[in-house]
Coordinates of C-alpha atoms in Angstrom, one line a residue:
X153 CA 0.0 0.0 0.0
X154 CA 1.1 3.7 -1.1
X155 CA 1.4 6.9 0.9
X156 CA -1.5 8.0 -1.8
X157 CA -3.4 4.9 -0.6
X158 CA -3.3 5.7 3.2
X159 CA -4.3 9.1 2.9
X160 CA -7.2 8.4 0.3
X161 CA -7.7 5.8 2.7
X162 CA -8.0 7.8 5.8
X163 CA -9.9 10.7 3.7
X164 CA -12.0 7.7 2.6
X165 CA -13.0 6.9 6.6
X166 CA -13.8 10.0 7.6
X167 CA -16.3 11.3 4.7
X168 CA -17.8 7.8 6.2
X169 CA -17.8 8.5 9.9
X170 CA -17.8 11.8 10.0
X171 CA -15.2 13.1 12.4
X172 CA -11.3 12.2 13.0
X173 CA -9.1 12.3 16.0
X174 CA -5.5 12.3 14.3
X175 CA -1.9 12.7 14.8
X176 CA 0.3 14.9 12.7
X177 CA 2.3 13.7 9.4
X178 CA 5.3 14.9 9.1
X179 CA 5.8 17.3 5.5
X180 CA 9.5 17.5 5.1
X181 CA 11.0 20.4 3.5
X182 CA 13.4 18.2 1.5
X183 CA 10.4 16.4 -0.4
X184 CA 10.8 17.2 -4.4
X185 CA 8.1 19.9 -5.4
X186 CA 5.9 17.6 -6.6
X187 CA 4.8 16.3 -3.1
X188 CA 1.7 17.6 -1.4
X189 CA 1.3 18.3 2.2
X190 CA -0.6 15.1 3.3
X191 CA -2.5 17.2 6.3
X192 CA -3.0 20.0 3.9
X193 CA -4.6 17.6 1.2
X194 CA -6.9 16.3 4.1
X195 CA -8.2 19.6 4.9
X196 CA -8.6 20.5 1.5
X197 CA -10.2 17.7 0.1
X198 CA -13.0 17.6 3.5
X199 CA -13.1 21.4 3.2
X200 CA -11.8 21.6 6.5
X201 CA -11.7 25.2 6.4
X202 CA -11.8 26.4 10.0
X203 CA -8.7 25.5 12.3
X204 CA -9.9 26.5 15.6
X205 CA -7.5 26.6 18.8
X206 CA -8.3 27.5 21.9
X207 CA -5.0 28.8 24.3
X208 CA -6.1 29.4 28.1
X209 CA -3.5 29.0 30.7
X210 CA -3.6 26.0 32.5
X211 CA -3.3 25.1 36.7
X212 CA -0.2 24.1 37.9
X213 CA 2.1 25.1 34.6
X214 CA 4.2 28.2 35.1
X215 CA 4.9 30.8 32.3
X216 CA 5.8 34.1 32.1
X217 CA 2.5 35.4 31.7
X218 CA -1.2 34.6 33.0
X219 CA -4.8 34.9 32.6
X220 CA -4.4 34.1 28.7
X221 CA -7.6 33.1 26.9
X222 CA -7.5 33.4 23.6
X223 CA -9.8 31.3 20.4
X224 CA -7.5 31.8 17.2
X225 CA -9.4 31.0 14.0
X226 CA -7.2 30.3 10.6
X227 CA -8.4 29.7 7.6
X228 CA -7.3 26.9 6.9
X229 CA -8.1 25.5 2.6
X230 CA -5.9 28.7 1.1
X231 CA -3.1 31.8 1.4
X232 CA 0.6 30.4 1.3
X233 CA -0.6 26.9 1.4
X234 CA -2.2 26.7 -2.1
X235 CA 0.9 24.6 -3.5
X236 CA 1.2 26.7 -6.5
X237 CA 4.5 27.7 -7.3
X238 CA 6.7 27.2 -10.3
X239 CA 9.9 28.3 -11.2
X240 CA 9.3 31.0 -13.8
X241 CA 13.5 31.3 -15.0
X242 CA 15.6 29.4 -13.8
X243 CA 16.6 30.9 -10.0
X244 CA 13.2 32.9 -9.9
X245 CA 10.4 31.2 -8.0
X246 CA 7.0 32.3 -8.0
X247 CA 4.9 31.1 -5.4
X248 CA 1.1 31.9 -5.6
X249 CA -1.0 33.1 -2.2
X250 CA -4.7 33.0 -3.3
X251 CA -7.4 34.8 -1.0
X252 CA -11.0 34.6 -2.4
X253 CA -13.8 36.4 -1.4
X254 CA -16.0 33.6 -0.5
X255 CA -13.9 31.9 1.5
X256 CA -12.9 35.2 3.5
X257 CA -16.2 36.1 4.0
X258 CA -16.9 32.3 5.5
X259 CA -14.4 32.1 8.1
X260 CA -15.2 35.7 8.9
X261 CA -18.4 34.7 9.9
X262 CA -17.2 31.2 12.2
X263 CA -15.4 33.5 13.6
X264 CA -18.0 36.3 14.5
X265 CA -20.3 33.4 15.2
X266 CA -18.5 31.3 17.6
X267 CA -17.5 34.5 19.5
X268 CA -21.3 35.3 20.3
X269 CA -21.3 31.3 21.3
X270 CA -18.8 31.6 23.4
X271 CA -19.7 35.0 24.7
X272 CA -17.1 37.1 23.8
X273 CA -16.6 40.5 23.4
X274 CA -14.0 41.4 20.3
X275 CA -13.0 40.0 17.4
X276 CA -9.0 41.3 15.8
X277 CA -8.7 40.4 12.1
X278 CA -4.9 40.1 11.6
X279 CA -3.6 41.0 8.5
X280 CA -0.3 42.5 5.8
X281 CA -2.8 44.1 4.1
X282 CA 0.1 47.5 4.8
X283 CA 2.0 45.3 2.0
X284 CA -0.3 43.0 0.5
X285 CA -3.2 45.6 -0.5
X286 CA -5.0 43.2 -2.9
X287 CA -4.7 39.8 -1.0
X288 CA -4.7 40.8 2.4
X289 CA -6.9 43.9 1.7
X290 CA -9.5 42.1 0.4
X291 CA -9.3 39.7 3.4
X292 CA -9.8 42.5 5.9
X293 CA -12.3 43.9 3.8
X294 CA -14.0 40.9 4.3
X295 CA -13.9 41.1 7.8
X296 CA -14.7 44.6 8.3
X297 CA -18.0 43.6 6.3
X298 CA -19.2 40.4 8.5
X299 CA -18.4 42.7 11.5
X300 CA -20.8 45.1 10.6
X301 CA -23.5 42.4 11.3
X302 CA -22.2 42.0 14.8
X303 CA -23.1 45.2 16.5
X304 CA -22.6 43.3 19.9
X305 CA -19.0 42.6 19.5
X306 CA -15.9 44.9 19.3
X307 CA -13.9 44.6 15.9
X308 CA -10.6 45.8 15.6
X309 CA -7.2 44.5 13.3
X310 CA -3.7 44.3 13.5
X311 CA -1.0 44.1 11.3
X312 CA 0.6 40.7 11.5
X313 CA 4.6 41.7 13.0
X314 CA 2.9 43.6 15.6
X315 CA 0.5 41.0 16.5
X316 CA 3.2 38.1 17.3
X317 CA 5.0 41.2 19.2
X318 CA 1.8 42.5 21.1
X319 CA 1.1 38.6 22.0
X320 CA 4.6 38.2 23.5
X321 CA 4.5 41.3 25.8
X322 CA 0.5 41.7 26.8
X323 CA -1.4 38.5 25.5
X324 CA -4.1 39.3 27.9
X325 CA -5.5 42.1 25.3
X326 CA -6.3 39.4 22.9
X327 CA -9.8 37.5 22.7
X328 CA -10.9 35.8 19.9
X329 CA -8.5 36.1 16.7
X330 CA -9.0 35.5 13.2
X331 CA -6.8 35.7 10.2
X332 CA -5.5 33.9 6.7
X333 CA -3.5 30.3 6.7
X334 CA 0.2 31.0 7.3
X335 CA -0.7 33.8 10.2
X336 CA -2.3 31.5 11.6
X337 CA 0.1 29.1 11.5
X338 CA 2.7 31.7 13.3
X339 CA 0.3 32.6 15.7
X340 CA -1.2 29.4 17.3
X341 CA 2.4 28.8 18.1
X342 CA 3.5 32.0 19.7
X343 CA 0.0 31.4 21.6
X344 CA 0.9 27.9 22.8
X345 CA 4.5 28.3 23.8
X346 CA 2.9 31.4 26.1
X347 CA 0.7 29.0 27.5
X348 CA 3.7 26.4 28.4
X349 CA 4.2 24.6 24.6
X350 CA 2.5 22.2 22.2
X351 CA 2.4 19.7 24.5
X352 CA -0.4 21.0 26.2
X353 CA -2.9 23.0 23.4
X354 CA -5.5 21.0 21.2
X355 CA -7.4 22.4 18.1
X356 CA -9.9 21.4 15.5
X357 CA -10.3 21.5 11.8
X358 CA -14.0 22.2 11.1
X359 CA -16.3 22.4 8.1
X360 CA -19.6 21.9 6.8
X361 CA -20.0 18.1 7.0
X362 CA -16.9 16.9 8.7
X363 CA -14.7 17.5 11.6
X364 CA -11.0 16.6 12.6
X365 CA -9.2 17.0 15.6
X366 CA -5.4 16.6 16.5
X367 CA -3.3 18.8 18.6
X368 CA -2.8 22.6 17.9
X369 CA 1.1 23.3 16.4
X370 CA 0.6 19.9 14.6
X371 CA 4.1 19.0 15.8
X372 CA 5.5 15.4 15.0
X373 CA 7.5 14.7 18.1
X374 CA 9.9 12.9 16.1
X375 CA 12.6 13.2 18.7
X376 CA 10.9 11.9 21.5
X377 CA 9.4 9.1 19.8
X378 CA 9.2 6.1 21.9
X379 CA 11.0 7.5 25.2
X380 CA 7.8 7.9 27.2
X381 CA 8.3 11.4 27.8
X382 CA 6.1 12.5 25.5
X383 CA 3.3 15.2 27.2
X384 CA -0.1 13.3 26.2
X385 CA -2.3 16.5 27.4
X386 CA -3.0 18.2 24.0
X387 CA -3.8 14.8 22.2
X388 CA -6.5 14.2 25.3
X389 CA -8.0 17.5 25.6
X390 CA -8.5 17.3 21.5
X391 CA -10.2 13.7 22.3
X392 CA -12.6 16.3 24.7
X393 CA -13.1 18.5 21.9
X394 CA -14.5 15.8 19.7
X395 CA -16.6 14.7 22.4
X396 CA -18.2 17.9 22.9
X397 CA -18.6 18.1 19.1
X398 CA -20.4 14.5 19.2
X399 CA -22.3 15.7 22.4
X400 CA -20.7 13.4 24.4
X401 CA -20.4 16.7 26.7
X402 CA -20.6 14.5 30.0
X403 CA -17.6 12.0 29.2
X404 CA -15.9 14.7 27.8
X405 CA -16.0 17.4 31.0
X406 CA -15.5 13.8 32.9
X407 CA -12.0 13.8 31.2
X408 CA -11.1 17.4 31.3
X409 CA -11.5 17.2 34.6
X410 CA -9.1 14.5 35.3
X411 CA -6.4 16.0 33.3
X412 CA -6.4 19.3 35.0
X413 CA -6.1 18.1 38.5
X414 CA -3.2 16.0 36.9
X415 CA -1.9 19.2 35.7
X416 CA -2.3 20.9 39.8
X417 CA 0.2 18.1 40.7
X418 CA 3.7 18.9 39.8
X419 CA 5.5 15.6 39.9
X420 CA 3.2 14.6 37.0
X421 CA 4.4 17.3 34.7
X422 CA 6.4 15.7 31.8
X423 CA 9.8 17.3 30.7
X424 CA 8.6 20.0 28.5
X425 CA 6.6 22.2 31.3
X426 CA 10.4 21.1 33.7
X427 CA 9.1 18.0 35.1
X428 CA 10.2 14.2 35.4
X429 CA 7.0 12.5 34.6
X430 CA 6.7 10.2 32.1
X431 CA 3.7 9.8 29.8
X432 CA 2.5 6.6 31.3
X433 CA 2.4 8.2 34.2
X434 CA 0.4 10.9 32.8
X435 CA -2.5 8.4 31.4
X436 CA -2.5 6.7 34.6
X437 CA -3.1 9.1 36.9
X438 CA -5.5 10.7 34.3
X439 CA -7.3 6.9 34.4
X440 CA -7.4 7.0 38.2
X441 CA -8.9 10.0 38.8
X442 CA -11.7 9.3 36.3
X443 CA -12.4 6.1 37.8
X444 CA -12.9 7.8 41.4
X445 CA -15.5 10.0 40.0
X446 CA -17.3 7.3 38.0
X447 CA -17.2 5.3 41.4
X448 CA -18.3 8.4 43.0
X449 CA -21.1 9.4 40.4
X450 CA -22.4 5.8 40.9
X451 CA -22.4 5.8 44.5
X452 CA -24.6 9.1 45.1
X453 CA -27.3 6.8 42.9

């Protein structure tokens, strides 16, 4: 069986079942051109087109900053991830970023929409559009339009360099954020290494008919591959996500549960957050404390 085959395979599965919990695969810069991004083809070919993440610091992990709560929405089907390029002359390479109206308008709107959800109270379209007046313009424009439809929430946008430097010093200002592929991509990792690194953040990949979850920075974890010190938390809190999603809402707040008091004890933090806990470790105490409150839940019956 092919590469080709296990991804048309796995694309094939999900149009069936609906919904995906799923590890990263690794794209390596070194591929020849003619290789597409497996995860990119995924989301492109389910129309995956919102990649939500939601970064909110956690009990018991220590970072520079606190009281971070931020939802970052990326489109997530075009921008810098179109694979068009081509080598016009040889040692000039043009590489196409295509933003369309449609699909600018769309995630706009999940955006806008899941911020009244959630109750929020502002929305911050970030953009290039100082540089990129066609592409990114029309993208804010966009935004600016769907806002005007949401008296109730605060819209505001910032320029892309000053975002990632705003996020580093006062993170706090931030709410819910939406913006094109590749920003987002930058982004939901400055957001999850202020919130203690990808270990510990879980997003989604949501569209019309399907939905995929997997942890936020999409990072392989090549290195630490088979070591057990792997930090299991994103990868479990994006198993809650999908439960919510499947209204499952009482097995997943069951789980969340048990992984943040895990989080409140400090000799089961794993190495990346500066502990010496191993990821078996992790699960188990994760296991135990969800069996106490099932034995609990049965016992007041």
């Amino acid at each position: 069986m092919t590469e080709e085959d296990d991804i048309d395979n796995a694309i094939t599965a999900i149009r069936r079942n609906r919904v995906a919990l799923k590890g990263n695969i690794e794209t390596s810069h070194t591929m020849p051109p003619s290789h597409k991004s497996r995860n990119n083809l995924l989301r492109t070919s389910l129309d995956l087109y919102a990649n939500v993440i939601h970064c909110q610091s956690l009990p018991g992990v220590q970072t520079r900053h606190r009281d971070i709560d931020i939802m970052i929405i990326r489109e997530n089907t075009e921008g810098e991830y179109s694979s068009l390029e081509h080598e016009s002359v040889p040692g000039v390479v043009e590489s196409l970023k295509i933003i369309t109206k449609s699909n600018s308008l769309r995630i706009a709107d999940y955006a806008f929409r899941l911020a009244r959800e959630k109750g929020r109270k502002r929305v911050t379209a970030v953009h290039k559009a100082n540089i990129m007046k066609l592409g990114d313009g029309l993208f804010l424009q966009c935004c600016k339009e769907v806002a005007s439809g949401y008296p109730d929430i605060v819209f505001d946008s910032m320029i892309v360099d000053n975002t990632t430097m705003q996020l580093v010093s006062k993170p706090q200002q931030f709410d819910v954020m939406v913006m094109p592929n590749l920003y987002g991509n930058v982004v939901s990792n400055v957001c999850a290494g202020l919130v203690g690194g990808p270990g510990l953040v879980p997003g989604a990949n949501l569209g019309r008919d399907y939905a995929v979850f997997e942890t936020a920075t999409r990072n392989t974890g090549k290195s630490i591959a088979n070591k057990n010190t792997a930090n299991p938390t994103a990868m479990l809190l994006a198993s809650c996500m999908m439960l919510d999603h499947l209204q499952l809402h009482d097995y997943a707040a069951l789980i969340r549960s048990a992984i943040l008091r895990t989080m409140n004890e400090t000799r089961m933090h794993t190495a990346d957050i500066g502990g010496q806990g191993t990821t078996s470790e992790v699960v188990q105490s994760i296991m135990r404390l969800m069996q106490g409150a099932s034995l609990r839940s049965a016992a007041a019956f």
